[in-house]
Short mmCIF file of C-alpha atoms and ligand atoms in Angstrom, two decimals:
data_model
loop_
_atom_site.label_atom_id
_atom_site.label_comp_id
_atom_site.label_asym_id
_atom_site.label_seq_id
_atom_site.Cartn_x
_atom_site.Cartn_y
_atom_site.Cartn_z
CA MET A 1 19.34 29.81 -44.52
CA THR A 2 16.83 32.32 -45.70
CA ARG A 3 15.95 34.60 -42.94
CA PRO A 4 13.50 32.81 -40.66
CA ARG A 5 10.24 33.89 -39.81
CA VAL A 6 8.87 32.64 -36.44
CA ARG A 7 5.61 33.12 -34.44
CA PHE A 8 4.44 33.40 -31.08
CA ALA A 9 0.77 32.16 -31.30
CA PRO A 10 -0.82 32.34 -27.90
CA SER A 11 -4.61 32.11 -27.27
CA PRO A 12 -6.07 34.78 -25.27
CA THR A 13 -7.89 32.36 -22.91
CA GLY A 14 -6.57 33.82 -19.65
CA ALA A 15 -3.18 35.18 -18.32
CA LEU A 16 -0.21 34.24 -20.22
CA HIS A 17 1.53 31.31 -18.39
CA ILE A 18 5.27 31.77 -17.63
CA GLY A 19 5.78 28.77 -19.91
CA GLY A 20 4.25 30.88 -22.74
CA VAL A 21 7.06 33.59 -22.16
CA ARG A 22 9.54 31.15 -22.48
CA THR A 23 7.99 30.16 -25.82
CA ALA A 24 8.02 33.57 -27.00
CA LEU A 25 11.50 33.93 -25.85
CA TYR A 26 13.05 30.82 -27.57
CA ASN A 27 11.23 32.37 -30.60
CA TYR A 28 12.57 35.73 -30.24
CA LEU A 29 16.31 34.40 -29.67
CA PHE A 30 15.97 32.31 -32.74
CA ALA A 31 14.60 35.35 -34.95
CA ARG A 32 17.20 37.56 -33.46
CA GLN A 33 20.08 35.30 -33.95
CA GLN A 34 19.28 34.47 -37.44
CA GLY A 35 18.42 37.90 -38.77
CA GLY A 36 14.82 36.84 -38.85
CA THR A 37 11.37 38.05 -37.93
CA PHE A 38 9.45 37.27 -34.75
CA ILE A 39 5.86 37.60 -35.08
CA LEU A 40 2.88 37.82 -32.62
CA ARG A 41 -0.50 36.30 -33.62
CA ILE A 42 -3.28 36.16 -31.48
CA GLU A 43 -5.25 32.87 -32.03
CA ASP A 44 -8.55 33.81 -30.70
CA THR A 45 -11.00 31.48 -33.01
CA ASP A 46 -12.43 29.35 -30.02
CA GLN A 47 -14.92 32.06 -28.91
CA ASN A 48 -15.98 30.14 -25.69
CA ARG A 49 -12.69 30.36 -24.27
CA TYR A 50 -12.14 33.85 -25.01
CA VAL A 51 -11.25 36.05 -21.75
CA PRO A 52 -11.40 39.65 -22.18
CA GLY A 53 -8.23 41.52 -21.27
CA ALA A 54 -6.30 38.31 -21.92
CA GLU A 55 -5.03 39.89 -25.39
CA ASP A 56 -3.59 43.15 -23.66
CA TYR A 57 -2.16 41.07 -20.86
CA ILE A 58 -0.25 39.05 -23.44
CA ILE A 59 1.04 42.35 -25.13
CA GLU A 60 1.95 43.83 -21.80
CA SER A 61 3.93 40.82 -20.76
CA LEU A 62 6.03 40.94 -24.02
CA ARG A 63 6.62 44.37 -23.53
CA TRP A 64 7.68 44.07 -19.75
CA VAL A 65 10.31 41.30 -20.63
CA GLY A 66 11.42 43.07 -23.72
CA LEU A 67 10.57 40.75 -26.29
CA LEU A 68 9.04 43.12 -28.84
CA PRO A 69 7.58 41.56 -32.05
CA ASP A 70 8.49 42.87 -35.45
CA GLU A 71 5.17 42.00 -36.58
CA GLY A 72 1.79 41.32 -34.99
CA VAL A 73 -1.36 42.58 -33.44
CA GLY A 74 -0.32 46.11 -31.94
CA PHE A 75 3.00 46.02 -33.98
CA GLY A 76 2.00 46.32 -37.51
CA GLY A 77 3.34 44.25 -40.60
CA GLU A 78 2.63 43.11 -44.01
CA CYS A 79 0.96 39.80 -43.20
CA GLY A 80 -1.90 41.29 -41.06
CA PRO A 81 -4.37 41.06 -39.94
CA TYR A 82 -2.76 39.10 -36.92
CA ARG A 83 -5.81 38.20 -35.00
CA GLN A 84 -7.26 35.32 -36.15
CA SER A 85 -10.84 36.37 -35.32
CA ASP A 86 -10.14 39.33 -37.99
CA ARG A 87 -9.46 36.64 -40.70
CA LYS A 88 -12.54 34.59 -40.55
CA GLU A 89 -13.23 34.79 -44.56
CA ILE A 90 -9.70 33.88 -45.06
CA TYR A 91 -10.17 30.32 -43.28
CA GLN A 92 -13.54 29.56 -44.80
CA LYS A 93 -12.11 29.84 -48.28
CA TYR A 94 -9.34 27.61 -47.57
CA ALA A 95 -11.72 25.10 -45.90
CA HIS A 96 -13.77 24.79 -49.16
CA GLU A 97 -10.86 24.53 -51.08
CA LEU A 98 -9.57 21.61 -49.19
CA VAL A 99 -13.10 19.79 -49.65
CA GLU A 100 -12.56 20.69 -53.36
CA ARG A 101 -9.16 19.10 -53.53
CA GLY A 102 -10.54 15.86 -51.91
CA HIS A 103 -9.06 16.23 -48.52
CA ALA A 104 -11.81 17.40 -46.52
CA TYR A 105 -15.53 17.01 -46.43
CA TYR A 106 -18.72 18.34 -45.27
CA ALA A 107 -20.31 16.86 -42.10
CA PHE A 108 -24.04 17.48 -41.16
CA ASP A 109 -24.29 15.29 -38.21
CA THR A 110 -26.20 17.36 -35.47
CA PRO A 111 -24.51 17.70 -31.96
CA GLU A 112 -27.04 15.43 -30.62
CA ALA A 113 -26.59 12.52 -33.17
CA LEU A 114 -22.75 12.82 -32.32
CA GLU A 115 -23.54 12.87 -28.52
CA ASN A 116 -25.75 9.87 -28.88
CA ARG A 117 -22.73 7.89 -30.70
CA ARG A 118 -20.47 8.94 -27.93
CA GLN A 119 -22.75 7.65 -25.26
CA ALA A 120 -23.51 4.35 -27.34
CA GLU A 121 -19.82 3.74 -28.09
CA GLU A 122 -16.90 4.16 -25.57
CA ASN A 123 -13.96 6.04 -27.25
CA PHE A 124 -15.96 6.84 -30.16
CA THR A 125 -14.17 9.03 -32.58
CA TYR A 126 -14.95 10.48 -36.03
CA ASN A 127 -12.71 8.73 -38.27
CA TYR A 128 -11.96 6.73 -41.42
CA LEU A 129 -14.11 3.76 -39.94
CA THR A 130 -16.80 5.62 -38.43
CA ARG A 131 -17.38 8.20 -41.03
CA THR A 132 -18.75 5.64 -43.27
CA GLY A 133 -21.95 5.43 -41.33
CA LEU A 134 -22.29 9.11 -40.65
CA SER A 135 -23.99 12.03 -42.37
CA ASN A 136 -21.61 13.57 -44.62
CA SER A 137 -20.38 14.41 -48.04
CA LEU A 138 -18.69 11.01 -48.25
CA THR A 139 -21.68 9.09 -47.56
CA LEU A 140 -24.63 11.28 -48.85
CA PRO A 141 -25.60 11.60 -52.55
CA ALA A 142 -23.97 14.63 -54.04
CA GLU A 143 -27.52 15.85 -54.75
CA ASP A 144 -28.44 15.67 -51.29
CA VAL A 145 -25.09 17.54 -50.24
CA GLY A 146 -25.97 20.23 -52.79
CA THR A 147 -29.64 20.60 -51.42
CA ARG A 148 -28.51 20.68 -47.95
CA LEU A 149 -25.66 23.45 -48.48
CA ALA A 150 -28.24 25.49 -50.41
CA GLY A 151 -30.55 25.34 -47.61
CA ASN A 152 -28.19 26.59 -45.15
CA GLU A 153 -28.20 23.40 -43.01
CA PRO A 154 -25.61 23.66 -40.57
CA PHE A 155 -22.51 21.67 -41.49
CA VAL A 156 -18.72 21.45 -40.36
CA ILE A 157 -15.98 20.76 -42.46
CA ARG A 158 -13.65 17.68 -41.56
CA LEU A 159 -10.24 16.73 -42.46
CA LYS A 160 -10.23 13.40 -44.59
CA VAL A 161 -7.47 11.40 -42.86
CA GLU A 162 -6.64 8.51 -45.19
CA PRO A 163 -5.72 5.25 -43.09
CA GLY A 164 -2.98 2.94 -43.55
CA HIS A 165 0.00 5.31 -43.79
CA GLU A 166 2.52 6.68 -41.59
CA VAL A 167 3.04 10.43 -40.80
CA HIS A 168 6.56 11.46 -40.41
CA ILE A 169 7.69 14.72 -38.41
CA ARG A 170 11.41 15.65 -37.99
CA ASP A 171 11.31 17.37 -34.87
CA LEU A 172 14.28 19.61 -34.37
CA ILE A 173 14.25 18.97 -30.66
CA ARG A 174 12.96 15.30 -30.57
CA GLY A 175 14.14 13.87 -33.92
CA ASP A 176 11.75 11.40 -36.05
CA VAL A 177 8.40 11.11 -34.68
CA THR A 178 5.97 8.89 -36.29
CA PHE A 179 2.31 8.81 -36.40
CA GLN A 180 0.01 5.89 -37.68
CA SER A 181 -2.54 7.79 -39.64
CA SER A 182 -5.27 5.03 -39.12
CA GLU A 183 -4.90 6.52 -35.30
CA LEU A 184 -5.89 10.04 -36.23
CA ASP A 185 -9.32 11.46 -36.13
CA ASP A 186 -11.13 13.24 -38.80
CA LYS A 187 -10.50 16.69 -36.96
CA VAL A 188 -13.14 19.38 -37.38
CA LEU A 189 -11.35 22.29 -39.54
CA LEU A 190 -14.38 24.63 -39.92
CA LYS A 191 -17.08 24.76 -37.25
CA ALA A 192 -20.80 25.31 -37.78
CA ASP A 193 -20.69 28.88 -36.74
CA GLY A 194 -18.11 29.55 -39.49
CA MET A 195 -15.04 29.84 -37.29
CA PRO A 196 -12.20 27.70 -38.08
CA THR A 197 -10.63 25.49 -35.47
CA TYR A 198 -7.03 25.95 -34.15
CA HIS A 199 -5.91 23.43 -36.69
CA LEU A 200 -7.10 24.97 -39.92
CA ALA A 201 -6.33 28.66 -38.59
CA ASN A 202 -2.79 27.75 -37.56
CA ILE A 203 -1.78 26.06 -40.59
CA VAL A 204 -3.31 28.81 -42.98
CA ASP A 205 -1.70 31.35 -41.16
CA ASP A 206 1.45 29.80 -40.98
CA HIS A 207 1.52 29.31 -44.64
CA LEU A 208 0.17 32.82 -45.39
CA MET A 209 2.66 34.39 -43.01
CA ASP A 210 5.58 32.41 -44.59
CA ILE A 211 6.34 30.99 -41.10
CA THR A 212 9.67 28.84 -41.56
CA HIS A 213 10.02 27.50 -38.08
CA VAL A 214 7.32 26.51 -35.39
CA ILE A 215 8.59 26.47 -31.97
CA ARG A 216 5.93 25.93 -29.59
CA GLY A 217 5.15 23.66 -26.46
CA GLU A 218 5.18 19.76 -26.36
CA GLU A 219 1.58 19.70 -25.97
CA TRP A 220 1.10 20.58 -29.57
CA LEU A 221 3.20 17.66 -30.70
CA PRO A 222 0.09 15.27 -31.19
CA SER A 223 -1.57 17.99 -33.45
CA THR A 224 1.29 17.98 -35.48
CA ALA A 225 0.46 14.77 -37.32
CA HIS A 226 -2.70 16.58 -38.63
CA HIS A 227 -0.84 19.57 -39.32
CA VAL A 228 1.20 17.68 -41.81
CA LEU A 229 -1.80 16.13 -43.43
CA LEU A 230 -3.07 19.63 -43.93
CA TYR A 231 0.10 21.06 -45.32
CA ARG A 232 0.14 18.01 -47.92
CA GLY A 233 -3.68 18.40 -48.46
CA PHE A 234 -3.04 21.99 -49.51
CA GLY A 235 -0.14 21.17 -51.60
CA TRP A 236 2.03 23.17 -49.56
CA GLU A 237 4.33 20.45 -48.26
CA ASP A 238 7.47 22.19 -50.03
CA THR A 239 7.31 25.35 -47.78
CA MET A 240 6.02 23.39 -44.48
CA PRO A 241 7.62 25.02 -41.41
CA GLN A 242 10.20 22.92 -39.54
CA PHE A 243 8.99 22.10 -36.13
CA ALA A 244 10.55 22.27 -32.57
CA HIS A 245 8.65 21.28 -29.68
CA LEU A 246 9.87 22.63 -26.41
CA PRO A 247 10.07 20.73 -23.26
CA LEU A 248 7.47 21.06 -20.48
CA ILE A 249 8.03 23.00 -17.45
CA LEU A 250 7.39 21.10 -14.29
CA LYS A 251 6.35 21.68 -10.98
CA PRO A 252 8.95 22.80 -8.34
CA VAL A 253 8.42 19.47 -6.58
CA GLY A 254 6.64 16.23 -7.32
CA ASN A 255 5.60 15.36 -10.82
CA GLY A 256 3.91 16.83 -13.55
CA LYS A 257 3.66 20.07 -15.40
CA LEU A 258 3.86 23.37 -13.44
CA SER A 259 0.10 24.67 -13.33
CA LYS A 260 -1.53 27.76 -12.35
CA ARG A 261 -2.43 26.29 -9.06
CA ASP A 262 1.10 25.66 -8.08
CA GLY A 263 1.47 29.45 -7.77
CA ALA A 264 -1.19 29.53 -4.86
CA LYS A 265 0.16 26.30 -3.53
CA PHE A 266 3.75 27.34 -3.10
CA GLY A 267 3.13 31.05 -2.79
CA ILE A 268 5.37 31.84 -5.98
CA PRO A 269 4.41 33.70 -9.13
CA VAL A 270 3.90 31.51 -12.38
CA PHE A 271 2.64 34.22 -14.33
CA PRO A 272 4.72 37.17 -15.73
CA LEU A 273 2.13 39.97 -14.30
CA GLY A 274 -0.60 40.28 -11.95
CA TRP A 275 -3.97 39.45 -12.83
CA THR A 276 -7.23 40.88 -11.45
CA ALA A 277 -10.13 38.63 -11.56
CA GLU A 278 -13.83 39.17 -10.50
CA LYS A 279 -13.44 36.47 -7.92
CA ALA A 280 -10.27 37.03 -5.47
CA GLU A 281 -9.54 33.57 -5.56
CA ASP A 282 -8.92 33.75 -9.42
CA SER A 283 -6.51 36.76 -9.00
CA PHE A 284 -2.70 36.51 -8.52
CA THR A 285 0.46 38.64 -8.60
CA GLY A 286 3.18 38.09 -11.17
CA PHE A 287 6.90 38.17 -11.36
CA ARG A 288 6.65 41.91 -12.21
CA GLU A 289 4.74 42.77 -8.75
CA THR A 290 7.00 40.40 -6.73
CA GLY A 291 9.80 42.83 -7.76
CA PHE A 292 11.72 40.65 -10.09
CA LEU A 293 13.70 42.66 -12.79
CA PRO A 294 12.83 41.60 -16.30
CA GLU A 295 16.25 40.74 -17.39
CA ALA A 296 16.30 38.30 -14.55
CA VAL A 297 13.14 36.73 -15.55
CA ILE A 298 14.64 36.35 -19.01
CA ASN A 299 17.74 34.64 -17.89
CA PHE A 300 15.92 32.33 -15.48
CA LEU A 301 13.55 31.31 -18.40
CA ALA A 302 16.06 30.97 -20.96
CA LEU A 303 17.87 28.19 -19.16
CA LEU A 304 14.58 26.39 -18.36
CA GLY A 305 15.25 23.69 -20.83
CA TRP A 306 18.17 25.22 -22.69
CA HIS A 307 22.02 25.50 -21.93
CA PRO A 308 24.72 25.90 -24.38
CA GLY A 309 27.27 23.90 -22.26
CA GLY A 310 30.01 25.04 -19.83
CA ASP A 311 29.11 26.67 -16.42
CA GLN A 312 28.08 30.23 -17.48
CA GLU A 313 24.81 31.02 -15.86
CA LEU A 314 24.32 34.76 -16.26
CA PHE A 315 23.36 35.76 -19.86
CA SER A 316 22.19 39.17 -20.91
CA ILE A 317 19.74 39.14 -23.71
CA ASN A 318 22.54 39.74 -26.16
CA ASP A 319 24.37 36.81 -24.78
CA LEU A 320 21.41 34.70 -25.18
CA VAL A 321 21.01 35.70 -28.77
CA ALA A 322 24.56 34.92 -29.70
CA ALA A 323 24.43 31.71 -27.91
CA PHE A 324 21.15 30.28 -28.49
CA SER A 325 20.64 27.42 -30.51
CA ILE A 326 17.74 24.86 -30.87
CA GLU A 327 20.15 21.95 -30.65
CA HIS A 328 20.74 22.80 -26.96
CA ILE A 329 17.22 22.53 -26.12
CA SER A 330 16.70 19.54 -23.91
CA LYS A 331 14.09 16.84 -24.72
CA GLY A 332 13.18 16.29 -20.98
CA GLY A 333 11.16 18.58 -18.73
CA ALA A 334 12.66 21.35 -17.06
CA ARG A 335 12.08 21.88 -13.16
CA PHE A 336 10.60 25.34 -12.23
CA ASP A 337 13.19 26.19 -9.54
CA TYR A 338 11.92 29.42 -7.97
CA GLU A 339 14.85 29.53 -5.51
CA LYS A 340 17.17 29.91 -9.02
CA ALA A 341 14.92 32.63 -10.18
CA LYS A 342 15.36 34.42 -6.65
CA TRP A 343 19.00 33.91 -7.44
CA PHE A 344 18.94 35.29 -10.63
CA ASN A 345 17.22 38.40 -9.26
CA GLN A 346 19.58 38.91 -6.79
CA LYS A 347 22.61 38.86 -9.33
CA TYR A 348 20.75 41.15 -11.64
CA ILE A 349 19.88 43.75 -8.86
CA GLN A 350 23.49 43.65 -7.74
CA ALA A 351 24.80 44.16 -11.15
CA ALA A 352 22.26 47.02 -12.01
CA ASP A 353 23.35 50.64 -11.78
CA ASN A 354 22.03 52.53 -9.04
CA ALA A 355 20.29 55.01 -11.14
CA THR A 356 18.46 52.06 -13.06
CA LEU A 357 17.38 50.55 -9.57
CA ALA A 358 16.22 54.16 -8.61
CA THR A 359 13.75 54.25 -11.42
CA HIS A 360 12.39 50.94 -10.06
CA ILE A 361 12.63 51.98 -6.36
CA ARG A 362 10.72 55.39 -6.85
CA PRO A 363 7.20 53.93 -7.80
CA LEU A 364 7.37 51.70 -4.72
CA ALA A 365 8.80 54.68 -2.58
CA GLU A 366 5.91 56.89 -3.81
CA ALA A 367 3.26 54.17 -3.13
CA LYS A 368 4.38 54.50 0.60
CA SER A 369 4.25 58.45 0.36
CA TYR A 370 8.05 58.67 0.87
CA ARG A 371 9.46 61.75 -0.87
CA VAL A 372 13.08 61.72 -1.95
CA SER A 373 15.37 63.11 -4.24
CA ASP A 374 16.69 61.01 -7.21
CA GLU A 375 20.10 61.34 -5.65
CA TYR A 376 18.99 60.11 -2.30
CA LEU A 377 17.48 56.91 -4.09
CA ASP A 378 20.53 56.36 -6.14
CA CYS A 379 22.18 56.29 -2.73
CA VAL A 380 19.83 53.98 -1.27
CA ALA A 381 19.93 51.90 -4.16
CA GLY A 382 23.78 51.45 -3.84
CA LEU A 383 23.60 50.72 0.01
CA MET A 384 21.10 48.07 -0.25
CA LYS A 385 21.66 46.12 -3.70
CA GLU A 386 23.90 43.66 -2.11
CA ARG A 387 21.08 42.72 0.59
CA VAL A 388 17.95 42.39 -1.33
CA THR A 389 16.17 39.59 -3.18
CA PHE A 390 13.12 41.65 -4.98
CA LEU A 391 12.65 45.43 -5.55
CA PRO A 392 10.29 46.05 -2.89
CA ASP A 393 12.88 44.86 -0.45
CA PHE A 394 14.59 48.36 -0.97
CA VAL A 395 11.73 50.09 0.68
CA GLU A 396 10.65 47.24 3.10
CA GLN A 397 14.04 46.26 4.27
CA GLY A 398 15.26 49.56 3.94
CA ASP A 399 12.17 51.32 5.69
CA CYS A 400 14.56 53.09 8.00
CA LEU A 401 16.09 54.99 5.28
CA PHE A 402 12.90 56.61 4.01
CA GLY A 403 11.33 57.31 7.26
CA PRO A 404 11.60 57.39 11.15
CA VAL A 405 12.60 54.08 13.06
CA ARG A 406 9.23 52.67 13.73
CA GLU A 407 10.24 49.67 15.91
CA TYR A 408 13.02 49.01 17.95
CA ASP A 409 14.66 45.39 18.58
CA VAL A 410 13.95 45.70 22.37
CA GLU A 411 15.55 42.30 22.89
CA THR A 412 18.98 43.20 21.47
CA LEU A 413 18.55 46.81 23.38
CA LYS A 414 18.26 44.66 26.65
CA LYS A 415 21.14 42.66 26.16
CA LYS A 416 23.40 45.73 24.88
CA TRP A 417 22.48 48.49 27.09
CA ASN A 418 24.34 49.14 30.29
CA PRO A 419 23.59 51.40 33.34
CA GLY A 420 26.87 53.64 32.18
CA PHE A 421 25.78 54.25 28.72
CA ALA A 422 23.59 57.51 29.13
CA PRO A 423 26.48 59.56 29.42
CA VAL A 424 28.72 57.62 26.77
CA PHE A 425 25.70 58.31 24.27
CA ASP A 426 25.42 61.84 25.25
CA ASP A 427 29.17 62.28 24.68
CA LEU A 428 28.81 60.48 21.43
CA THR A 429 25.87 62.25 20.39
CA SER A 430 27.66 65.66 20.70
CA PHE A 431 30.87 64.16 19.15
CA VAL A 432 28.88 63.02 15.97
CA ALA A 433 26.87 66.19 15.86
CA GLY A 434 30.35 68.18 15.78
CA PHE A 435 32.18 65.82 13.16
CA GLU A 436 33.05 66.88 9.85
CA PRO A 437 33.14 65.77 7.05
CA PHE A 438 30.24 63.58 7.39
CA GLN A 439 31.08 60.80 5.23
CA ALA A 440 31.06 56.79 6.12
CA ALA A 441 34.87 55.99 6.08
CA ALA A 442 35.90 59.19 8.02
CA LEU A 443 33.08 58.98 10.52
CA GLU A 444 33.53 55.40 11.10
CA GLU A 445 37.32 55.71 12.02
CA ALA A 446 36.62 58.53 14.21
CA VAL A 447 33.82 56.79 16.09
CA LYS A 448 35.85 53.78 16.48
CA ASN A 449 38.54 56.04 17.96
CA PHE A 450 35.92 57.62 20.22
CA ILE A 451 34.81 54.14 21.30
CA HIS A 452 38.54 53.14 22.32
CA ASP A 453 39.16 56.35 24.28
CA LYS A 454 36.17 55.64 26.39
CA GLY A 455 37.74 52.13 27.16
CA LEU A 456 34.81 50.38 25.49
CA LYS A 457 35.06 47.65 22.76
CA PRO A 458 33.32 48.39 19.04
CA GLY A 459 31.03 45.32 19.81
CA ASP A 460 29.70 47.36 22.97
CA ILE A 461 28.55 50.49 21.09
CA LEU A 462 28.42 49.62 17.24
CA PRO A 463 25.12 47.19 17.69
CA LEU A 464 23.57 49.91 19.61
CA LEU A 465 24.41 52.39 16.89
CA ARG A 466 22.83 50.20 14.29
CA ILE A 467 19.66 49.82 16.37
CA ALA A 468 19.53 53.63 16.54
CA LEU A 469 19.71 54.19 13.14
CA ALA A 470 17.77 51.20 11.45
CA GLY A 471 15.82 49.77 14.67
CA THR A 472 17.14 46.22 13.98
CA MET A 473 20.33 44.55 13.40
CA LYS A 474 19.81 44.09 9.86
CA GLY A 475 20.24 46.59 7.07
CA PRO A 476 23.39 48.16 5.27
CA ALA A 477 26.70 49.15 6.88
CA VAL A 478 26.22 51.31 9.97
CA PHE A 479 28.42 54.27 8.83
CA ASP A 480 26.98 54.10 5.38
CA MET A 481 23.62 54.60 6.83
CA ALA A 482 24.63 57.44 8.87
CA ALA A 483 26.20 59.24 5.84
CA ALA A 484 23.05 58.68 3.79
CA LEU A 485 20.65 59.83 6.59
CA GLY A 486 22.76 62.98 7.21
CA LYS A 487 24.28 64.55 10.25
CA GLU A 488 20.97 66.08 11.74
CA GLU A 489 18.82 62.79 11.13
CA THR A 490 21.55 60.69 12.61
CA VAL A 491 21.95 63.00 15.94
CA ARG A 492 18.27 62.75 15.98
CA ARG A 493 18.26 59.08 16.18
CA LEU A 494 21.17 58.81 18.62
CA ILE A 495 19.13 61.00 21.17
CA LEU A 496 16.25 58.67 20.46
CA LEU A 497 18.24 55.61 21.18
CA LYS A 498 19.32 56.81 24.53
CA GLU A 499 15.65 57.06 25.51
CA GLN A 500 14.97 53.64 24.12
CA GLY A 501 18.05 52.22 26.12
CA GLU A 502 17.28 53.71 29.43
CA LYS A 503 13.58 52.24 28.95
CA ALA A 504 14.90 48.77 28.03
CA LEU A 505 16.78 49.06 31.26
CA GLN A 506 14.10 49.96 33.57
CA ASN A 507 12.09 47.07 32.21
CA VAL A 508 15.10 44.56 32.72
CA VAL A 509 15.45 46.16 36.17
CA SER A 510 11.62 45.79 37.07
CA ALA A 511 11.23 42.31 35.50
N1 LIG B 601 -2.67 28.90 -30.02
C1 LIG B 601 -1.74 28.15 -29.65
C2 LIG B 601 -1.36 28.12 -28.06
O1 LIG B 601 -2.32 28.84 -27.41
C3 LIG B 601 -0.73 27.93 -30.31
C4 LIG B 601 0.14 26.73 -30.72
C5 LIG B 601 0.81 26.86 -31.86
O2 LIG B 601 2.01 27.60 -31.58
O3 LIG B 601 1.05 26.19 -32.84
O4 LIG B 601 -0.50 27.74 -27.52
#
């Protein structure tokens, strides 16, 4: 196979949905595996749906997950410009050429006239039947058409779909798909404002950019029939790309396609990055802000509709590039299982080295005004990584490692603190203060001996020690925490614990 050229062609109509990231990923994997080229094309010809900031959002999302295009808006390349609004003249030229070739025609019907027809006839479509009674270059005398064009009368250019034949598509995922041409409408290709519609721009660009494979969402399958007719009309059938239509991503529960609203409904991210809109209800957080590692998101998305067989679930991007194949993409929809996404994140956090995690934790710690050294962050990363699901958990669940204990688990304190513990804790505090080397394993052994020598059991004292250091019964291993906090801070917290214990006791007695 010649080296494939594939494109991800989003429209900047809002934040890029996570399904769009999956489409980009499959294109990327296919290109990388075959030594091909991955292109980013921005399809912004529909000015009414254009949302400022959406293009930047798309590019930032691709950067965040590491799917960097070889060519495209913001990335250069020889087939540019890659933003369709910068290619307006190109489409105009091709639209007129298609009219000359007899596969398209000028239509002068006013929006009002068409609206009237729609009102009068249910299911009105502009097609091979209705076009005979409408105002276009197939029905009007040539002279009249010439006059209208010369007089700058508004017109659109429509595809002339010939009835009575079948349009076949060999989809790489779905197999043979057949459409009846008589059921297809005469799609507008060039609008009255001179802008192309999606169909024209998409086909012209795929042709001019030498695209070999079109890998896109299932919702575009019906349009493909028109696209095939366009390739034929232009005489480009020999170089027509191969099509692969990806399965839908389904809601976490129930039926239907995962939608933007599901994010708010289930309190989960369905976009890669956060988005700030004018209205608060239109704003949302993304996978990034929730605290996902991009590698985890990639692994999760890769398996939403693709699996090479076997039981491997963890795939690095390189593994994915090696294992990917279009044949193993499923036809059926893939359920958006957020619990699985969380599982992947845990796995990737656990597998990440501490220094890498520290680079993710630093901004989160700084946002809370915690000042810590790189070395300390590495240490916190190591202590917490088996316990967290999201990156912010490091500073939230690990709060006590960054600052003083803010709240004590009073219920457990009440149960565990005994009247005779004050002198025990005084002794323990002095013992810890004099202990060297202040390392987790050595300290653990020494403290356990200390407890034994006092005639007590580990279960009497260790929970209290944990509450002393963390405030709660959760968190990393007690002696790891003590070693991380250092002797001085550990001793300080032991002294505070005694106060808390005595207070808890008074409450119990007075209650
Ligand atoms: N602009 C279309 C979209 O927003 C692209 C569809 C295609 O890949 O052909 O998804």
